[in-house]
Short mmCIF file of C-alpha atoms in Angstrom, two decimals:
data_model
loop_
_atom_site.label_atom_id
_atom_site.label_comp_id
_atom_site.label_asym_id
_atom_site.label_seq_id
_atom_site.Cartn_x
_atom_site.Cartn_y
_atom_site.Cartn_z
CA UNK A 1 80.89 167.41 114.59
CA UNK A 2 79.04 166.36 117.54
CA UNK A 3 78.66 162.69 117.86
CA UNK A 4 74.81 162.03 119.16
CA UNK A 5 74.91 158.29 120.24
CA UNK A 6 78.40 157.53 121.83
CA UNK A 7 77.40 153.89 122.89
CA UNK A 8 77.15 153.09 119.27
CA UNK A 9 80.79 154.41 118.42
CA UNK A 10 81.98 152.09 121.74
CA UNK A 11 80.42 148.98 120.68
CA UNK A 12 81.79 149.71 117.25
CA UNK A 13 85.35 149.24 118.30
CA UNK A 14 84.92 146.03 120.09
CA UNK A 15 83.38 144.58 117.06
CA UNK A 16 85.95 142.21 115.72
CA UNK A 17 87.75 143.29 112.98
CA UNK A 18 89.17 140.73 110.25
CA UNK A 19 92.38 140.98 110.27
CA UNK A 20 94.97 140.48 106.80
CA UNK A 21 96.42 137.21 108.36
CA UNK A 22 92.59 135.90 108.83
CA UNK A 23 91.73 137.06 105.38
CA UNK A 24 94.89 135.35 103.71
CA UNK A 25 93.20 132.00 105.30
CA UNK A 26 92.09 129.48 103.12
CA UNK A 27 88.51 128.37 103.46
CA UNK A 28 88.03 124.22 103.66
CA UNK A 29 84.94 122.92 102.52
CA UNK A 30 84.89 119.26 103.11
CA UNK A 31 82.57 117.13 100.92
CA UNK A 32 81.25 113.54 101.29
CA UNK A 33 84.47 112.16 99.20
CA UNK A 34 86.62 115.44 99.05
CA UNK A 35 88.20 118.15 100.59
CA UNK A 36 88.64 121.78 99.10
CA UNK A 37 90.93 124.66 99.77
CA UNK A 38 90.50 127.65 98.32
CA UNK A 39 92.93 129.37 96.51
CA UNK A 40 93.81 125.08 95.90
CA UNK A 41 97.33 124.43 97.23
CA UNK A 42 98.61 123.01 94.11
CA UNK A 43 101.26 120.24 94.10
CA UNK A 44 102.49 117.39 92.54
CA UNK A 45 100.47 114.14 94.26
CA UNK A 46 102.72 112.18 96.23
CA UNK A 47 105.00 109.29 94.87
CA UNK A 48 104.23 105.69 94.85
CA UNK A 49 100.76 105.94 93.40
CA UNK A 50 98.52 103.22 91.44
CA UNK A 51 97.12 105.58 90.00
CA UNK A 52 97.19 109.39 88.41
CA UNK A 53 95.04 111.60 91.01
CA UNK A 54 95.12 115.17 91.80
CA UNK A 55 93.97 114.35 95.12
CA UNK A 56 96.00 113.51 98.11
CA UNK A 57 94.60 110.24 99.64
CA UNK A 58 95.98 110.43 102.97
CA UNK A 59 92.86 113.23 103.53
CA UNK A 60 91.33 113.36 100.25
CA UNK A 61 92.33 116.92 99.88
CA UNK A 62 92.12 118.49 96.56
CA UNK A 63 96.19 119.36 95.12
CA UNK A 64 95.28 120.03 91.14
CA UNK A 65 94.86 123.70 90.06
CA UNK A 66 91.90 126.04 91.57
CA UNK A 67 88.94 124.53 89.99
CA UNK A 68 86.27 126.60 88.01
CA UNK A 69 82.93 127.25 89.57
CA UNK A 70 81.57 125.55 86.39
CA UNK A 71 82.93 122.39 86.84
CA UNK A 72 81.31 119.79 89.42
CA UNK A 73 83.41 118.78 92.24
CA UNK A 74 80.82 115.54 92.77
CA UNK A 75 78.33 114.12 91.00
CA UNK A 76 76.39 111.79 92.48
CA UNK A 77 78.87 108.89 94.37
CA UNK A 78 81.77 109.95 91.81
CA UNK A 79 84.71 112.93 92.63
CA UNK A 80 86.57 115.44 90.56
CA UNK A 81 89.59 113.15 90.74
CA UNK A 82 91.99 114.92 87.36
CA UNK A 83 91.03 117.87 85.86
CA UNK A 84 93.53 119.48 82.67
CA UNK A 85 93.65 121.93 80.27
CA UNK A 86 91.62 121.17 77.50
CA UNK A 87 93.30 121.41 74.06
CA UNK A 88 92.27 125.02 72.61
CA UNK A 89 90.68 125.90 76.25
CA UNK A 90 88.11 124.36 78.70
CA UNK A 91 88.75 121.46 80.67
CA UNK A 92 88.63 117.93 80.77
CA UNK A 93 87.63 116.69 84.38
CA UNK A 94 88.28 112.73 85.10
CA UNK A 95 85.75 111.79 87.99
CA UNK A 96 85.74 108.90 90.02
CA UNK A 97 83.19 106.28 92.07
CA UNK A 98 84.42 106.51 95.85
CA UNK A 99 84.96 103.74 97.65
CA UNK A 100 82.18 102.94 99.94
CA UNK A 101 79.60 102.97 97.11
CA UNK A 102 82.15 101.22 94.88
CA UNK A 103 82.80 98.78 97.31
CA UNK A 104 78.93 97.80 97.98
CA UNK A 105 78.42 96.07 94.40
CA UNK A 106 81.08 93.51 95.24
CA UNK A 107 84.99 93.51 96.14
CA UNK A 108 86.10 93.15 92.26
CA UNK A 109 83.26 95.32 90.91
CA UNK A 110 84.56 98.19 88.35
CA UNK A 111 84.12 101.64 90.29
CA UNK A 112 82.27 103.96 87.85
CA UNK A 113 84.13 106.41 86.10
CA UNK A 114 82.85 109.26 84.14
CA UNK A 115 84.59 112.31 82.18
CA UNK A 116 83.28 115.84 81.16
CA UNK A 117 84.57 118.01 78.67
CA UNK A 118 84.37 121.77 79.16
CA UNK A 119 84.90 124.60 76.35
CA UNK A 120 86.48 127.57 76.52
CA UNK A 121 83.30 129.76 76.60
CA UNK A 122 82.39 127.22 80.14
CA UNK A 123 79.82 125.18 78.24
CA UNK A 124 79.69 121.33 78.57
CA UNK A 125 80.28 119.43 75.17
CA UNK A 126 80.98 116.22 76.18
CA UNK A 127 79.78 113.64 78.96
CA UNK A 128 81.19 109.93 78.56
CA UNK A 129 80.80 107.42 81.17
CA UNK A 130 83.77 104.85 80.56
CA UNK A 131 82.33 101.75 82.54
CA UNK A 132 79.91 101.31 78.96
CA UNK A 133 82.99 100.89 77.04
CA UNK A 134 85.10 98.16 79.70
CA UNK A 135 86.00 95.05 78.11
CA UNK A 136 84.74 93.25 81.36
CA UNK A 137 82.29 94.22 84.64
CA UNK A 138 84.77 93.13 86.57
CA UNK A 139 88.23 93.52 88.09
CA UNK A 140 89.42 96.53 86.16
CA UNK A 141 89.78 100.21 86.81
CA UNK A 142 90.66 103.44 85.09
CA UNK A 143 93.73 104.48 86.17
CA UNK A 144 94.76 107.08 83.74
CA UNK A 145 93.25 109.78 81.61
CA UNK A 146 94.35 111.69 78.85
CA UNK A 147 92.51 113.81 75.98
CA UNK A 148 94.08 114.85 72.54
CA UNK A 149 92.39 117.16 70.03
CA UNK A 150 93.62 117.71 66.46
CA UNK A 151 91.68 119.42 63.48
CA UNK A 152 88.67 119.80 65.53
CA UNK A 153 87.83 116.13 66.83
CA UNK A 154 88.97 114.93 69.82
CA UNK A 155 89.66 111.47 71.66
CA UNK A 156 90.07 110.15 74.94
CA UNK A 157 92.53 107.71 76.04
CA UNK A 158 92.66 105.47 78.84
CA UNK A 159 93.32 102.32 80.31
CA UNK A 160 91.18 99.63 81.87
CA UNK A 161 93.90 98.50 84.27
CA UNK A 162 93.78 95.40 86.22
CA UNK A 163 92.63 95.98 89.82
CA UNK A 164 95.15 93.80 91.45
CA UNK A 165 97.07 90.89 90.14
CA UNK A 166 96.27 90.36 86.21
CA UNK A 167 95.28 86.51 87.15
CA UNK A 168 91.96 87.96 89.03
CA UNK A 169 90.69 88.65 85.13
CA UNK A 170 92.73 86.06 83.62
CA UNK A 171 94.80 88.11 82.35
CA UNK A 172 92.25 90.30 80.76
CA UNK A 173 92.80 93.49 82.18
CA UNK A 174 94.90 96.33 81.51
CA UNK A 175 94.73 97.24 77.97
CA UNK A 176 95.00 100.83 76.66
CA UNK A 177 91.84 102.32 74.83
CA UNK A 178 90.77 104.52 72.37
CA UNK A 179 87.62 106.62 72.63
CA UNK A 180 86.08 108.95 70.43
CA UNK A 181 83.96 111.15 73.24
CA UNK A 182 81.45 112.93 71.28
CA UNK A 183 80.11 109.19 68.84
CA UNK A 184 80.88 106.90 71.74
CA UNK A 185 82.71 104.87 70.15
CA UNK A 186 85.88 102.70 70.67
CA UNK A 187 88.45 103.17 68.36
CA UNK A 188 90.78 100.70 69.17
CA UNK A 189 92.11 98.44 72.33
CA UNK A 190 95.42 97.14 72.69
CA UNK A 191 96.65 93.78 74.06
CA UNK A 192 96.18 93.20 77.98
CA UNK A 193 98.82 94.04 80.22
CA UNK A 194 99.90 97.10 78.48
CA UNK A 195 99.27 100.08 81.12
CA UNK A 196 98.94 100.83 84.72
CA UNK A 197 99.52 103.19 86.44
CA UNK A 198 99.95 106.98 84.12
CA UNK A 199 100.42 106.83 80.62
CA UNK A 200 102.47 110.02 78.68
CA UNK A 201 101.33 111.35 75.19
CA UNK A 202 104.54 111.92 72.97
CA UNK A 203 103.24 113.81 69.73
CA UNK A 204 101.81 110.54 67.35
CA UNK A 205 102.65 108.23 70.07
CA UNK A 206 101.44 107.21 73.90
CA UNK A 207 104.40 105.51 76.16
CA UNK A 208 102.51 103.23 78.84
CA UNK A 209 104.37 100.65 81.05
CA UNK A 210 102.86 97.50 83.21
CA UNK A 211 104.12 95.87 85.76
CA UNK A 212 102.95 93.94 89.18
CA UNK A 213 104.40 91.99 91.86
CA UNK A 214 105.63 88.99 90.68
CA UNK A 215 104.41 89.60 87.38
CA UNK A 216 107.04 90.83 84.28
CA UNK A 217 107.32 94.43 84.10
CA UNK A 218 108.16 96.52 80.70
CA UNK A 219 107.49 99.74 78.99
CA UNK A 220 106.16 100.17 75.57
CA UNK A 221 105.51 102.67 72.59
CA UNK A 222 102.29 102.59 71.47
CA UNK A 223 100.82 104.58 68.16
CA UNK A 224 97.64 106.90 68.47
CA UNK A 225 95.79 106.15 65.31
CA UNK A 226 95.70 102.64 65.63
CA UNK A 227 97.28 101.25 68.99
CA UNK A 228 100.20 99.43 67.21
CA UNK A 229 102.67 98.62 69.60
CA UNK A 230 105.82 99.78 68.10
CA UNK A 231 108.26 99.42 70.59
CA UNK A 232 108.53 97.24 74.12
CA UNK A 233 110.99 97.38 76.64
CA UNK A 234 111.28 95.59 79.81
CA UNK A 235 111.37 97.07 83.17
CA UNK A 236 113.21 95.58 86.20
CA UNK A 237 110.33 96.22 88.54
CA UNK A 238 106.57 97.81 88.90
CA UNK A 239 106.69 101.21 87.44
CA UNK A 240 105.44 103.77 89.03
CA UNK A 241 105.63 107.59 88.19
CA UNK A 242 106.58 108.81 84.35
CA UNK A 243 108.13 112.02 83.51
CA UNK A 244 108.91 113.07 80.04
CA UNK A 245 111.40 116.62 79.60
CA UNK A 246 112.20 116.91 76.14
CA UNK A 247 113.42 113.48 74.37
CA UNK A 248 114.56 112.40 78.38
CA UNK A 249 112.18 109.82 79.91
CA UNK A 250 112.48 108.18 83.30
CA UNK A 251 110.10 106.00 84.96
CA UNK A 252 110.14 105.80 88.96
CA UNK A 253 110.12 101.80 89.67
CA UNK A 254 108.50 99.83 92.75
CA UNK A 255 111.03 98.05 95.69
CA UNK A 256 112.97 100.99 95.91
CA UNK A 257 115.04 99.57 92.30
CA UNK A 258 115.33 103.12 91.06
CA UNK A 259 114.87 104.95 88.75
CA UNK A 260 114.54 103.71 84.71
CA UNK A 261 115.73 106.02 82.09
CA UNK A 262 115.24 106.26 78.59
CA UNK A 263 115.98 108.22 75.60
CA UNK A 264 113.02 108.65 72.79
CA UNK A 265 114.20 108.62 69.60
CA UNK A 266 112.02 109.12 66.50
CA UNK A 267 109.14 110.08 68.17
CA UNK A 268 108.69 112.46 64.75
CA UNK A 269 108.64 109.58 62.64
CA UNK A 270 107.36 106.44 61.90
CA UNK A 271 110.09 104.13 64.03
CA UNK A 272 109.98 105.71 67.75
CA UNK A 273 112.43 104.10 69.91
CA UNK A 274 113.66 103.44 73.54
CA UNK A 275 116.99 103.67 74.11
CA UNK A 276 117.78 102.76 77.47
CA UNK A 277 120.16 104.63 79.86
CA UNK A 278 121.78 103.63 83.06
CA UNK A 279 119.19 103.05 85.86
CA UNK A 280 119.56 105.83 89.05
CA UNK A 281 119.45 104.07 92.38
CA UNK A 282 117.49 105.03 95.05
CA UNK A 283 118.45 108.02 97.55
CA UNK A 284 119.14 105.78 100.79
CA UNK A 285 118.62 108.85 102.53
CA UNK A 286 115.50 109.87 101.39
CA UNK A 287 112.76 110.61 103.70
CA UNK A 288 108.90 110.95 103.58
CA UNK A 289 107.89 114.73 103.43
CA UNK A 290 105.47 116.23 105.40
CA UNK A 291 102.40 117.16 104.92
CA UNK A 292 101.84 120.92 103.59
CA UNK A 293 99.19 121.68 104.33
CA UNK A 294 98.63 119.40 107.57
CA UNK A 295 96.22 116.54 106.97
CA UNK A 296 92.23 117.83 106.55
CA UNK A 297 90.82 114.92 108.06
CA UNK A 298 91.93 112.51 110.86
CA UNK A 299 90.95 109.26 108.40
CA UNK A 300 92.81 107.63 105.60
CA UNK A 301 92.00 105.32 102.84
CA UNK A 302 94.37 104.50 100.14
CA UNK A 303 93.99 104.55 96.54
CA UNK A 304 94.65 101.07 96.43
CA UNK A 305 92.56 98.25 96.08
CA UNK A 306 95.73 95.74 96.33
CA UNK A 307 98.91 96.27 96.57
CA UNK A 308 101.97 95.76 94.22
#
């Protein structure tokens, strides 16, 4: 076959051609409070948190799981901050106020935070914004999220933890709460100073801990359908991260103290308890890892309003 316009086939091959290295790339898109990579490099958020967030704060860069077209990564001055698999499919996606806009209505104001349920066929059944359920306008923040459904109905649970040191509220701050999403309605609220930080569900039970600098630390079983405290336990610092595997529990603790480990016993009955186990000291060896992927952004800001 005789080729009629030659020139064409030339400028042809010095058109660039994408190559499988540039096509295994990433793409960025960086929003006003958050960066995403697609496919998401998903990772556990890095220790010493205030707070559960699947997004790294040095750069704000998204770490949780890829996230569904159908789900809003902002709305409004609030950011897809937790997103998990909703019981029976969907999702349930935390968001929260950013700081700037947070910041503007006062140093102690509560930063908005707002949480959308998702069902399995992508349709929105549930929109609850928890600052109209706070116990106080001030000086608290949501600093966990979890969602439970059984037989149909679901509820949200999280905690209105104090901002800073509890005596900013008065001691008011930090309670755990029940929330039926769908009535919006509060089902019940324990006693301040029972969770910062993450809280695990265990079956019929939630384990939450509290603890600040200078302020008495401890861990505590608390029951789902009414927020009974069934079981306290005290901590020798500020706890930190909370891992459950099987009936094992261990609790990551501020000042470099270690590491607090439990066992949970009767967590299938009506008497759950803590039985503590020798405390693991910190790795003196341990060093920060790096970043992976390198930092998105050349700014910081933490998570943290004040410090522990």
């Amino acid at each position: 076959m005789q080729l009629r316009f030659p020139f064409l086939v030339a400028l042809m091959g010095l058109a660039p051609q994408a190559s499988a290295a540039d096509a295994a790339k990433p793409t960025v898109v960086h929003l006003e409070g958050l960066v995403v990579m697609t496919p998401s490099p998903t990772q556990p958020p890095p220790p010493g948190l205030r707070l559960r967030t699947m997004v790294r704060p040095a750069d704000r860069l998204w770490i949780g799981v890829d996230v569904p077209k159908h789900v809003p990564l902002e709305i409004g001055d609030l950011s897809l901050e937790l997103l998990d698999p909703k019981p029976g499919g969907g999702w349930v996606a935390t968001y929260r106020e950013r700081f700037e806009p947070c910041y503007a209505r006062g140093a102690s104001a509560n930063c908005k935070a707002l949480v959308k349920l998702f069902d399995a066929n992508k349709q929105e059944v549930a929109s609850t914004s928890l600052n109209e359920f706070l116990s106080r306008a001030s000086h608290l923040e949501v600093q966990d999220v979890r969602y439970v459904e059984e037989g149909g109905a679901g509820t949200l649970y999280f905690n209105e933890a104090c901002q800073s040191y509890s005596r900013g509220a008065g001691g008011k701050c930090s309670s755990l709460v029940a929330l039926d999403p769908v009535a919006k309605k509060v089902l019940w609220r324990t006693e301040p100073l029972a969770s910062n930080n993450a809280f695990l569900v265990v079956g019929k039970y939630i384990v939450s801990a509290y603890g600040f600098t200078g302020e008495a630390a401890s861990i505590r079983v608390v029951r789902r359908r009414d927020g009974k405290v069934m079981e306290r336990r005290p901590l020798a610092s500020t706890n930190y991260e909370m891992v459950a595997d099987g009936d094992a529990l261990s609790v990551e603790m501020y000042q470099r103290v270690g590491r607090a480990n439990f066992r949970m016993l009767g967590f299938d009955g009506d008497a759950p308890r803590l039985v503590a186990l020798p405390t693991t000291p910190p790795d003196p060896n341990e060093k920060p890892k790096p970043y992976d992927p390198p930092l998105q952004t050349k700014g910081a800001r933490s998570l943290s309003r004040g410090i522990f």
